[in-house]
XYZ file of C-alpha atoms in Angstrom:
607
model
C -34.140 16.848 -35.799
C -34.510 20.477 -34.347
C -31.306 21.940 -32.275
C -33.258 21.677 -28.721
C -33.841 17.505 -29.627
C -30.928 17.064 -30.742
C -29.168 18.673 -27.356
C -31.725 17.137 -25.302
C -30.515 13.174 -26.931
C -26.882 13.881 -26.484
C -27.339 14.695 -22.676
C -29.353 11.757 -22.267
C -26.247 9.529 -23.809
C -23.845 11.216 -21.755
C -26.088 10.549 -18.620
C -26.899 6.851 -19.522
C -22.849 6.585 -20.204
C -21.820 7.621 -16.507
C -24.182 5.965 -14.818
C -23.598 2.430 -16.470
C -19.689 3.309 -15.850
C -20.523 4.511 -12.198
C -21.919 0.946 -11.488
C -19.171 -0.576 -13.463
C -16.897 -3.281 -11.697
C -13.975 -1.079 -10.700
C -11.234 -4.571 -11.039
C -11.210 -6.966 -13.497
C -9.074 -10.523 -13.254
C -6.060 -10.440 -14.771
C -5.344 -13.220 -17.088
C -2.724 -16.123 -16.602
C -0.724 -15.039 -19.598
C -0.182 -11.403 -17.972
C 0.474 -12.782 -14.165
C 1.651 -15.781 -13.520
C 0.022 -18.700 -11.269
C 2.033 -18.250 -8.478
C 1.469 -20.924 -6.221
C 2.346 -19.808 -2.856
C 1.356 -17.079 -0.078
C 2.481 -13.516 0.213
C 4.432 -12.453 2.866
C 6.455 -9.232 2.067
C 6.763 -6.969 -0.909
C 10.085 -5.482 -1.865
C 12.328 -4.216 -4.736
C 14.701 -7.263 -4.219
C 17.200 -6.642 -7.261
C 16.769 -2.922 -6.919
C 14.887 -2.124 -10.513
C 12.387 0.068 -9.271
C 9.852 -2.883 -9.377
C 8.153 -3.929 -6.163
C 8.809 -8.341 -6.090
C 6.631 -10.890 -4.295
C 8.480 -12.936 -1.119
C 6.645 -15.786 -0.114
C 6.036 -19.540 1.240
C 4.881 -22.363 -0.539
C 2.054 -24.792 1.036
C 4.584 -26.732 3.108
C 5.923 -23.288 5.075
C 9.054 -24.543 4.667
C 9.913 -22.802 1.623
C 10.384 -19.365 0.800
C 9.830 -18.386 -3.001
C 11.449 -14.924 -4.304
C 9.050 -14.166 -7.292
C 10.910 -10.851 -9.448
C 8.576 -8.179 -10.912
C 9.731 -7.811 -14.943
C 8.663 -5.401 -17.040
C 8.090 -7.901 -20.016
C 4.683 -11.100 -19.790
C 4.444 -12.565 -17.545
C 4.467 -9.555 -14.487
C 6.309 -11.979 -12.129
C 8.764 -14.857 -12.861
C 10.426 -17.352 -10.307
C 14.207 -16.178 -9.121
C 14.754 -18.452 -6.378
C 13.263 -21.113 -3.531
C 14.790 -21.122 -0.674
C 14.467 -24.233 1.565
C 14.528 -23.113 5.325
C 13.352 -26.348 6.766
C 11.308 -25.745 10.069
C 7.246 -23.487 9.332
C 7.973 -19.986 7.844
C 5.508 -17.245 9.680
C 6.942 -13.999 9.165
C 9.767 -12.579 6.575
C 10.930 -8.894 6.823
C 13.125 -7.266 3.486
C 15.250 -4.294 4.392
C 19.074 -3.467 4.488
C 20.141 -4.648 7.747
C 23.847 -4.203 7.253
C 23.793 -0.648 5.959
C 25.268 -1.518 2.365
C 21.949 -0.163 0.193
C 21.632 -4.121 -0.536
C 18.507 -5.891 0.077
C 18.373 -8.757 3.118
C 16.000 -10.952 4.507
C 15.120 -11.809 8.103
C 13.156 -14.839 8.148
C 11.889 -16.039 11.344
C 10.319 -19.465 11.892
C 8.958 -21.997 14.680
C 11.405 -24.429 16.713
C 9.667 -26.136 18.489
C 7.977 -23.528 21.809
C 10.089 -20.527 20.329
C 10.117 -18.638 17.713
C 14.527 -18.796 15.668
C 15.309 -16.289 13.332
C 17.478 -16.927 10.066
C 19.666 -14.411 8.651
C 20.346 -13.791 4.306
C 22.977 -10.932 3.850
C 22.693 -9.574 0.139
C 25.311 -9.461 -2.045
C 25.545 -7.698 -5.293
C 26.911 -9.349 -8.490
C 28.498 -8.715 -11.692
C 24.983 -9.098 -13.430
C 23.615 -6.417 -10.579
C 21.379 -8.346 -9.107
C 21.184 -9.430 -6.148
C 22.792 -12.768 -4.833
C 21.976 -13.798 -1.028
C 24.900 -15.190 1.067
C 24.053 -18.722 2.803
C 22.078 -18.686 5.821
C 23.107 -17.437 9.007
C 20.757 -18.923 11.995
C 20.515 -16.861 15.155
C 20.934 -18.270 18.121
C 18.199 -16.569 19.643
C 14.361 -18.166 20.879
C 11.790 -15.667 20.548
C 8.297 -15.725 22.273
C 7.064 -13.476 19.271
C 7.290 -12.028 16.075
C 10.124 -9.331 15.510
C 9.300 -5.918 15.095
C 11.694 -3.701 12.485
C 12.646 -0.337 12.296
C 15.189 2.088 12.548
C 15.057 2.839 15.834
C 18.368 4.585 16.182
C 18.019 6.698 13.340
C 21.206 5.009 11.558
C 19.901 4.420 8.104
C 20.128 0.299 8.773
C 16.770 -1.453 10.285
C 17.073 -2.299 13.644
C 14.957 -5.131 15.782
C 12.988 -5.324 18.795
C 13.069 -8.788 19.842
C 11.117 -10.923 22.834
C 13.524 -12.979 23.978
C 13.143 -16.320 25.905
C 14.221 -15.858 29.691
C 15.592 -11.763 28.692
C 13.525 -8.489 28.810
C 12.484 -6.853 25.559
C 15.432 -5.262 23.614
C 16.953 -3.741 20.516
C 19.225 -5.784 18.568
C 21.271 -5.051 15.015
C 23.186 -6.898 12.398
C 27.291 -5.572 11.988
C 28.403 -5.962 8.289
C 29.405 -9.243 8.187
C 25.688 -10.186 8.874
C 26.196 -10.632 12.699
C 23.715 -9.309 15.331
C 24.598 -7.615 18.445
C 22.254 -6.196 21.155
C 22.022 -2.668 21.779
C 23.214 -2.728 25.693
C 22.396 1.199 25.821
C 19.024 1.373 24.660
C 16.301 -0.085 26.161
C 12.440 0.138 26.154
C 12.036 -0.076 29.678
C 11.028 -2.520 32.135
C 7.811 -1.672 32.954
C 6.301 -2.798 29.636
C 5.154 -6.038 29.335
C 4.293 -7.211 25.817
C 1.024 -8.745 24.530
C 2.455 -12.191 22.325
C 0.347 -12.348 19.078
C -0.182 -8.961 18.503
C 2.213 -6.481 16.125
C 3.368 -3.117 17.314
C 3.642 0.000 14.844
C 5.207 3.109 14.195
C 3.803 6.745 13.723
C 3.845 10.163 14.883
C 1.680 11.186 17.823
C 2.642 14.565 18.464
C 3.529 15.449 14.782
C 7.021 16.620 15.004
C 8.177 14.207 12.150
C 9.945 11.704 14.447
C 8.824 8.322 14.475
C 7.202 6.923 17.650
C 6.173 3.351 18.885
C 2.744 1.900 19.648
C 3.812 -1.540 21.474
C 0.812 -3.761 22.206
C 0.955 -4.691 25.948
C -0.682 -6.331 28.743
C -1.725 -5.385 32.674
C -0.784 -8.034 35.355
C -4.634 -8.969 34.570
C -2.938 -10.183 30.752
C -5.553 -6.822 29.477
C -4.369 -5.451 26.511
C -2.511 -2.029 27.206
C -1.189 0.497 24.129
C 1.853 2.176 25.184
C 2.915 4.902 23.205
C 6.708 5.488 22.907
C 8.433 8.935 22.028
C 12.000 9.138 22.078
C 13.452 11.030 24.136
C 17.131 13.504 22.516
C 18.525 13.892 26.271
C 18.746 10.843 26.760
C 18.721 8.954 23.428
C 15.758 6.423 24.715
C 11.983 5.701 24.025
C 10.306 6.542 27.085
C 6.489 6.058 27.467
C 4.747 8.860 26.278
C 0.940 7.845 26.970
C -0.970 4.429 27.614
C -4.602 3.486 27.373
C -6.851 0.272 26.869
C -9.172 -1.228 24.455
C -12.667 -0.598 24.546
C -13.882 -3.439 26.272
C -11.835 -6.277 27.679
C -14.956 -8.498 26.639
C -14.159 -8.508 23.162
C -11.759 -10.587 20.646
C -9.175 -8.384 19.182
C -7.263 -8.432 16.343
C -3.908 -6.583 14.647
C -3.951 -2.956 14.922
C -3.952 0.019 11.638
C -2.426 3.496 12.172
C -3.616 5.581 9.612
C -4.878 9.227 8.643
C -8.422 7.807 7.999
C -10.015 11.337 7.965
C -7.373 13.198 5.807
C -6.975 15.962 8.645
C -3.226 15.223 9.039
C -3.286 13.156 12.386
C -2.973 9.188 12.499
C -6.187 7.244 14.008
C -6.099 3.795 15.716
C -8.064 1.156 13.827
C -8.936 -1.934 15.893
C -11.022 -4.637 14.558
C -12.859 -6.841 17.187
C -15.597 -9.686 17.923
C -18.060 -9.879 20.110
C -17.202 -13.750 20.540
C -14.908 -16.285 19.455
C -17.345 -17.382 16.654
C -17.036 -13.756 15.607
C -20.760 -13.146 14.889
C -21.032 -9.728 15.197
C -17.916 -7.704 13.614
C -16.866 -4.431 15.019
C -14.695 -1.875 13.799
C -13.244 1.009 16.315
C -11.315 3.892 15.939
C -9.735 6.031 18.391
C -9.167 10.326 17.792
C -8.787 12.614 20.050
C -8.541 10.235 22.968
C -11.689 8.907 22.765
C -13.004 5.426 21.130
C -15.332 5.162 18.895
C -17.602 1.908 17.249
C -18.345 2.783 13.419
C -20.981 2.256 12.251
C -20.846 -0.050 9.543
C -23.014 -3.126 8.146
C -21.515 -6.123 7.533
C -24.562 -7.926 6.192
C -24.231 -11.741 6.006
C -20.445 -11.835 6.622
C -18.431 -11.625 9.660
C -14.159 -11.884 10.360
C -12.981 -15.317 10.237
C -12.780 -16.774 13.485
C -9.261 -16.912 15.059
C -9.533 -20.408 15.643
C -10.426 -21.205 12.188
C -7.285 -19.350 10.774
C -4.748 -21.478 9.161
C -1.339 -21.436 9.700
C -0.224 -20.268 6.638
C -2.043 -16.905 5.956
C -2.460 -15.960 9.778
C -4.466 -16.525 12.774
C -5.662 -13.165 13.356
C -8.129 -10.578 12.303
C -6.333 -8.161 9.889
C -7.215 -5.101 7.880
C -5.489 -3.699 4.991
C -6.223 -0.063 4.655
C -5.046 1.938 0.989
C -7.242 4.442 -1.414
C -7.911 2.320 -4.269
C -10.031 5.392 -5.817
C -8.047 7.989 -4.871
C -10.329 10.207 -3.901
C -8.339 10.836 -0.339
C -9.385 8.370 1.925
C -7.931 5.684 2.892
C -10.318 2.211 1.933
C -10.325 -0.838 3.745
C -9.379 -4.200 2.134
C -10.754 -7.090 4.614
C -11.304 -10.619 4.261
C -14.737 -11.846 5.349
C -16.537 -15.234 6.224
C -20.189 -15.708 4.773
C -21.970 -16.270 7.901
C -25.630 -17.855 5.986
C -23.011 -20.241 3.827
C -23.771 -23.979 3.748
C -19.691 -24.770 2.857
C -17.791 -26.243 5.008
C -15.213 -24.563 5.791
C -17.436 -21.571 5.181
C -17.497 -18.932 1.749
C -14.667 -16.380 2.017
C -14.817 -13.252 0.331
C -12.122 -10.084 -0.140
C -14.692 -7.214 0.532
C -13.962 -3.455 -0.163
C -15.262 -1.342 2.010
C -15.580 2.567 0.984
C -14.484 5.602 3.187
C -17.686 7.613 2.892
C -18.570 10.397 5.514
C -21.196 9.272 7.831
C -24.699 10.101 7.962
C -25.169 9.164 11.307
C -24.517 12.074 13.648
C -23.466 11.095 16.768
C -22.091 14.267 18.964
C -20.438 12.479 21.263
C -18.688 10.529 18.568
C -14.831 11.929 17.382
C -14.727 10.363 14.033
C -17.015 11.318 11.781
C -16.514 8.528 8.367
C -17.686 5.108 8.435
C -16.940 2.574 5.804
C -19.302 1.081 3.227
C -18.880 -2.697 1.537
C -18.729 -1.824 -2.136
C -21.421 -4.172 -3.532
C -20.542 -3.251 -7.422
C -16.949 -4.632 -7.380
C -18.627 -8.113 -8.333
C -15.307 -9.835 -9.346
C -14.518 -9.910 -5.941
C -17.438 -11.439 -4.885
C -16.554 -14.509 -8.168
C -13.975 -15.883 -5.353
C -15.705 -17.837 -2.319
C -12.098 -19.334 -1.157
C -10.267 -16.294 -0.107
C -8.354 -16.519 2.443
C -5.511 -13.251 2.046
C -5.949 -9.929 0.220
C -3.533 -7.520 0.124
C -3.600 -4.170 -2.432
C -0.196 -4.287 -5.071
C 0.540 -1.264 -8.073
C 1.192 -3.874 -10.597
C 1.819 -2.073 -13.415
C 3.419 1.369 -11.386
C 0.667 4.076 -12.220
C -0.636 4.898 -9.290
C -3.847 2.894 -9.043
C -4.002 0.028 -6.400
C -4.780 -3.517 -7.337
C -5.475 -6.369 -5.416
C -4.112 -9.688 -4.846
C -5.975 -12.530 -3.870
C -4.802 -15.598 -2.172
C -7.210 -18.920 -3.025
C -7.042 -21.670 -0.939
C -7.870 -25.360 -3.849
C -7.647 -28.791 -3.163
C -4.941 -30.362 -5.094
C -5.693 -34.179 -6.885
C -4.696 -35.768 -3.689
C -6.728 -33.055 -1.892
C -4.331 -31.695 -0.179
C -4.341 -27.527 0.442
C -2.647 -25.976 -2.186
C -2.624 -21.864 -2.367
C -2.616 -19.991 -5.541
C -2.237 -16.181 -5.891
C -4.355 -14.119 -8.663
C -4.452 -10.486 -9.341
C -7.050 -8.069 -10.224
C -6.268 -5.240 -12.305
C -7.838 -1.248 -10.851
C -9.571 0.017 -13.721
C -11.267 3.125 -11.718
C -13.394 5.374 -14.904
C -13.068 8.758 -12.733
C -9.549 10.782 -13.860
C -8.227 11.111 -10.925
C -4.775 12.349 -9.156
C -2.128 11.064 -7.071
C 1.245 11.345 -5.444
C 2.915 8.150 -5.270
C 6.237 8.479 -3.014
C 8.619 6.387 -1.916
C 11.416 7.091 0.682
C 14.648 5.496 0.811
C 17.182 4.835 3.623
C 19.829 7.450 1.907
C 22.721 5.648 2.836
C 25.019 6.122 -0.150
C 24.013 8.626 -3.114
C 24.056 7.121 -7.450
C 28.097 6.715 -7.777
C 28.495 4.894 -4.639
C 25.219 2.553 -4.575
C 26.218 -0.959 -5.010
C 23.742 -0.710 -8.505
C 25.152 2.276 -9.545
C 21.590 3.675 -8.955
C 19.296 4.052 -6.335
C 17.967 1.459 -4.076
C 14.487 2.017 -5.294
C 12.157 -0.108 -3.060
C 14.668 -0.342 -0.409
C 12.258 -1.153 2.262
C 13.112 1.726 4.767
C 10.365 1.436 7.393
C 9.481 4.251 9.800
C 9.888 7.329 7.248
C 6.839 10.264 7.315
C 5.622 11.557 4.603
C 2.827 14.915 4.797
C 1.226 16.360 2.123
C -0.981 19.496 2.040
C -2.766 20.975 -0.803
C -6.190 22.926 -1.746
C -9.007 20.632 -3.246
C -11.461 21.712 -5.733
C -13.945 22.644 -3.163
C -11.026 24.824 -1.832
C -10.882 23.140 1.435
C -7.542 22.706 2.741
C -6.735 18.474 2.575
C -3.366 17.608 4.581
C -2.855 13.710 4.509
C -0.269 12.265 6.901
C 1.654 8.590 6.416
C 3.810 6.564 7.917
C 5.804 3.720 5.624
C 5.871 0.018 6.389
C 4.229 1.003 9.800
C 4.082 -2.647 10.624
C 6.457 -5.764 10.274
C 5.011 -8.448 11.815
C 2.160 -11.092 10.977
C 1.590 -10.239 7.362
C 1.194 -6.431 7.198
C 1.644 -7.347 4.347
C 2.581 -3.374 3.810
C 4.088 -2.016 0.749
C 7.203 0.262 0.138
C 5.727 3.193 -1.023
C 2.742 5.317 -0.140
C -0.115 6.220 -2.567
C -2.145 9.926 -1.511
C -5.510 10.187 -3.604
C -5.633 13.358 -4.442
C -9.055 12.889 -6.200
C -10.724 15.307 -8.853
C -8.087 18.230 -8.264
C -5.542 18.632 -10.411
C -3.709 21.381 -8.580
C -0.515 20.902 -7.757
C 0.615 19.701 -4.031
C 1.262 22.749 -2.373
C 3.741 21.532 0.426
C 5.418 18.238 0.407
C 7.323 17.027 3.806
C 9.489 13.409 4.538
C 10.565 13.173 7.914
C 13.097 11.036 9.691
C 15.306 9.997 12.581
C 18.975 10.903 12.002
C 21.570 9.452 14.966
C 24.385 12.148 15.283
C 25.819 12.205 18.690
C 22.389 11.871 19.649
C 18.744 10.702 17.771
C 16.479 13.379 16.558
C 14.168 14.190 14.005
C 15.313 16.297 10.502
C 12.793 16.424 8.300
C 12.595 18.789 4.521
C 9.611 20.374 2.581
C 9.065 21.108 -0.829
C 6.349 22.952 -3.273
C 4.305 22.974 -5.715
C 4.634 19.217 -6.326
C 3.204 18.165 -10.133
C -0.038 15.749 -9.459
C 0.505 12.070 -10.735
C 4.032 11.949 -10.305
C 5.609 9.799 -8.317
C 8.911 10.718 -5.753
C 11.658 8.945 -4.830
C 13.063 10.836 -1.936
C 16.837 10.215 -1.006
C 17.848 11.762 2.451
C 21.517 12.002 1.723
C 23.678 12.815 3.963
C 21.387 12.340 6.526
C 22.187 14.938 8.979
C 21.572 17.488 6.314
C 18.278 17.592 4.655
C 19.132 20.796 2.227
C 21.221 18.274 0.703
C 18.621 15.843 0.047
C 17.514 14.603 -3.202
C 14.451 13.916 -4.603
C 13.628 12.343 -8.212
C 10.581 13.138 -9.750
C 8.734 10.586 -12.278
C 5.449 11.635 -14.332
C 2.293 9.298 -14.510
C -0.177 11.156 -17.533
C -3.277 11.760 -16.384
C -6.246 10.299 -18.380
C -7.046 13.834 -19.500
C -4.198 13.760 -21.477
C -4.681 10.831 -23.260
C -8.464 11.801 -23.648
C -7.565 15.394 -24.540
C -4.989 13.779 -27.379
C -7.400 11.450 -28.461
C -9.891 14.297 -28.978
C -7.384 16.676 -31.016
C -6.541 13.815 -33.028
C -10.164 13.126 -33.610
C -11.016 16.496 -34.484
C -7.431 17.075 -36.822
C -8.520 13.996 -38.764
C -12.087 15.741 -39.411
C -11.163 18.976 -40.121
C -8.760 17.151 -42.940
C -12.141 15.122 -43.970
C -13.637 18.385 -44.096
C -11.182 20.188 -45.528
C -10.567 17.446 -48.146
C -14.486 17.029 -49.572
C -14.830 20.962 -49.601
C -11.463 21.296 -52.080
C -13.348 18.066 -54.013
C -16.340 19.886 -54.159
C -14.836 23.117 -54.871
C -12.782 21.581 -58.319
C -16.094 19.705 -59.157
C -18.026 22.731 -59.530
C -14.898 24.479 -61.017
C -14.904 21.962 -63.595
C -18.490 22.239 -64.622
C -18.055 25.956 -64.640
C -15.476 25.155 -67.270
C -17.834 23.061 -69.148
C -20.722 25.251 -69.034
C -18.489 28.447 -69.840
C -16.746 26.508 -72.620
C -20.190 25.545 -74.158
C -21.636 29.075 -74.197
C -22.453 31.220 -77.600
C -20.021 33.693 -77.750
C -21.621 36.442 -79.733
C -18.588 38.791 -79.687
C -17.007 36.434 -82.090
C -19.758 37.145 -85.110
């Protein structure tokens, strides 16, 4: 074969190699021997026993039972801790250190009857250092919705915003012997009426790395109203910042997203909707600059499940999960979607993937220029027709997202029984990240009650900006807020995941901002450089009130390349020694019948 053939075949095989990988499923099941059938449904992720390994927290079929599953770095991924029998239906659990001694606690809140009641588990290291819960503590408080959890006083310890029965909206906090007290001197006003059903968030609007609150509302016509909350340093209160309505009060809402969609460093309003209560005809907006915008997307045969068709157990509202499972930048959505032509009853459900892509319809009076595409080649998504929660998880810590699934079966006496499987992220591209993680900073290694960090801590309400040149050399700057949301499965994790895509250059600036209460609330925030891609931050803001003291640990992921690159040197070591080794045999070969021939020849000199 000439040289020009033989270059013209190999590009051919390379060609026919990326595009069969290019439609390749990007998730493959993971099997029961690796992840084990846990037979319950997700409510909240967090490093329980403080091992730098995110744990599962949630409720078996009954909702009276919450189950602690513990991540372990040996098979299987998860194994079963604890059940905890609370007795009345489980619908929301929030993880966090509520009594400001770097030890993990639960809230769990759960229906009595009209109300909402909220029990209380303190945490409580032991001599094995892991994590024991003291007994229950109920509240003696009845809710008309949902908590919402942050640290709204800039403390270090989370910090709840509470409805309360026959009482106006208000902050409360737990002392440290696990008992909670209301915050008589801070207040969100009384102007604000809530909307029940719907979760409230936390990000930045004016980018000056303090955290501010989106609380979903209602007008005296019961129209949902989004007041936006900054807090104010003169006066050490959240005073309403801005205020505006949905798109059309025609439409069925459902839970709101804050998230840098567009990678241009400010936070967009997702809001998924229905055109009626059947849900027919799903719609997606997103509000920048002011403005809202309907994206264009197409949904095919599926729609949102129906609100009314929700079960109890994994929520009765629409929900989006947003997270960039190919790191390429953009944040992905993760929904769960009902096959609208399907002759089941109840209907197909699907997890469906749709892509950040920029849009190629250009609308000038639009703000938002991306739209989101349902990945068709992920076809092990589409193997499950009884999905009915999705949620993205880094099982195995390097920086690519998987997915777990939630499958509603029929047990023998078919009854609803609710199993949890997980899908493993194997994305072909070599891509880069920054995975970072931000702790509440409340005690530094010698004094943490594990005589280590409180990795996974969840700490909700840090920011976290990134900035850095991509290969294009366009300026990126992505912007995040973690655990945003508390309330009615956000089902958010405790760390943040940037895409960084195909540049490897390193993260140019690096920011984590927070509140810090010293006489009165503000914002401190620190930067760093030149940040190594694929590595993955655990930032410790301790002390608080002085970020040139604080800490952060850096942890390398390899790249791909690397083990590529190392698999390629090895490759070409061990032919060069091939090589080497048949030339030296075929050098002493032909020195030997050299010998032969020389020691064969007439010598004449010797007549």
């Amino acid at each position: 074969m000439t040289k020009p053939y033989l270059i013209y075949t190999i590009f051919i095989l390379l060609l026919s190699q990326h595009l069969s990988n290019a439609i390749k499923d990007t998730f493959s099941r993971i099997s029961d021997s690796l992840f084990t059938n846990i037979q319950c449904v997700p409510h909240a992720y967090g490093d329980f026993n403080a091992d730098k390994r995110v744990d599962i927290l949630c409720v078996d079929e009954s909702a009276k039972i919450m189950k602690i599953w513990l991540a372990q770095e040996k098979e299987p991924l998860f194994s079963l801790y604890k059940n905890i029998s609370i007795g009345n239906e489980i619908v929301n659990i929030v993880p966090g250190d509520f009594t400001g001694d770097s030890v993990m606690d639960l809230l769990v809140t759960y229906k009595s009857d009209d109300y909402l009641k909220m029990s209380f588990f303190q945490g409580q290291k032991n001599s094995k250092y892991t994590n024991d819960l003291l007994p229950e503590k109920k509240i003696n408080l009845e809710l008309l919705d949902q908590p919402f959890v942050s640290d709204f006083n800039g403390d270090g310890k989370l910090d709840i915003m509470l409805s309360v029965v026959n009482d106006a909206p208000g902050f409360y906090f737990f002392d440290m012997n696990g008992t909670i007290l209301k915050m008589d001197s801070f207040n969100i006003g009384s102007d604000i009426k809530l909307k029940k059903g719907f979760s409230h968030s936390i990000t930045d609007v004016n980018n000056d790395y303090k955290q501010d609150l989106i609380l979903t509302g209602e007008n005296d016509q019961n129209k949902i109203i989004f007041n936006i909350l900054v807090n104010n340093e003169k006066t050490n209160q959240y005073e309403t910042f801005d205020s505006y309505s949905v798109p059309d009060d025609n439409l069925i809402y459902g839970q709101s997203l804050f998230a840098d969609f567009d990678s241009d460093g400010h936070f967009e309003h997702l809001l998924p909707s229905c055109n009626s209560k059947d849900c027919s005809k799903p719609i997606i907006f997103i509000r920048k600059l002011n403005k809202w915008n309907e994206v264009p997307i197409d949904f095919g045969q599926y729609r949102f499940i129906p609100p009314e068709d929700s079960n109890k157990l994994w929520g009765n509202s629409i929900s989006v999960k947003a997270g960039d499972y190919n790191l390429n930048g953009y944040l992905d959505l993760m929904i769960v979607l009902e096959d609208k032509k399907s002759q089941n009853s109840p209907k197909d459900k699907y997890a469906v993937l749709m892509k950040n892509i920029p849009s190629d319809i250009h609308n000038v009076s639009s703000t938002f220029n991306r739209t989101f595409k349902m990945d068709q080649h992920i076809t092990s998504l589409f193997s499950y027709s009884n999905v009915v929660q999705a949620s993205f998880f880094d099982l195995y810590d390097d920086g690519y997202l998987d997915i777990l699934l939630v499958l509603e079966e029929k047990s023998q006496n078919s009854e609803n029984i609710y199993r949890t499987i997980a899908l493993k992220n194997d994305y072909y591209d070599d891509v880069y990240f920054v995975k970072v993680m931000v702790i509440p900073g409340l005690c530094n290694v010698a004094r943490c009650p594990f005589k280590s960090l409180p990795y996974g801590l969840n700490y909700p309400g840090a920011l976290v900006k990134i900035e850095t040149t991509s290969s294009e050399f366009q300026r990126v700057v992505m912007y995040a807020t973690q655990l945003s949301q508390s309330s009615y499965m956000a089902l958010q994790l405790p760390y943040t995941i940037f895409g960084l895509g195909s540049t490897p250059n390193f993260v140019e600036h690096f920011t984590v901002g927070i509140l810090d209460y010293n006489e009165k609330i503000t914002g401190l925030s620190k930067e760093w450089h030149q940040i190594i891609p694929n590595s993955q931050l655990v930032i410790s803001p301790y002390p608080r009130y002085n970020p040139y003291s604080w800490k952060m640990q850096l942890f390398i992921t390899p790249s791909k390349n690397i083990l590529i690159t190392g698999i390629a040197l090895g490759s070409t070591m061990v032919c060069l020694i091939i090589m080497i080794g048949l030339l030296q045999f075929r050098e002493k070969k032909m020195d030997e019948k050299e010998r032969k021939i020389e020691s064969q020849r007439f010598h004449f000199d010797g007549l």
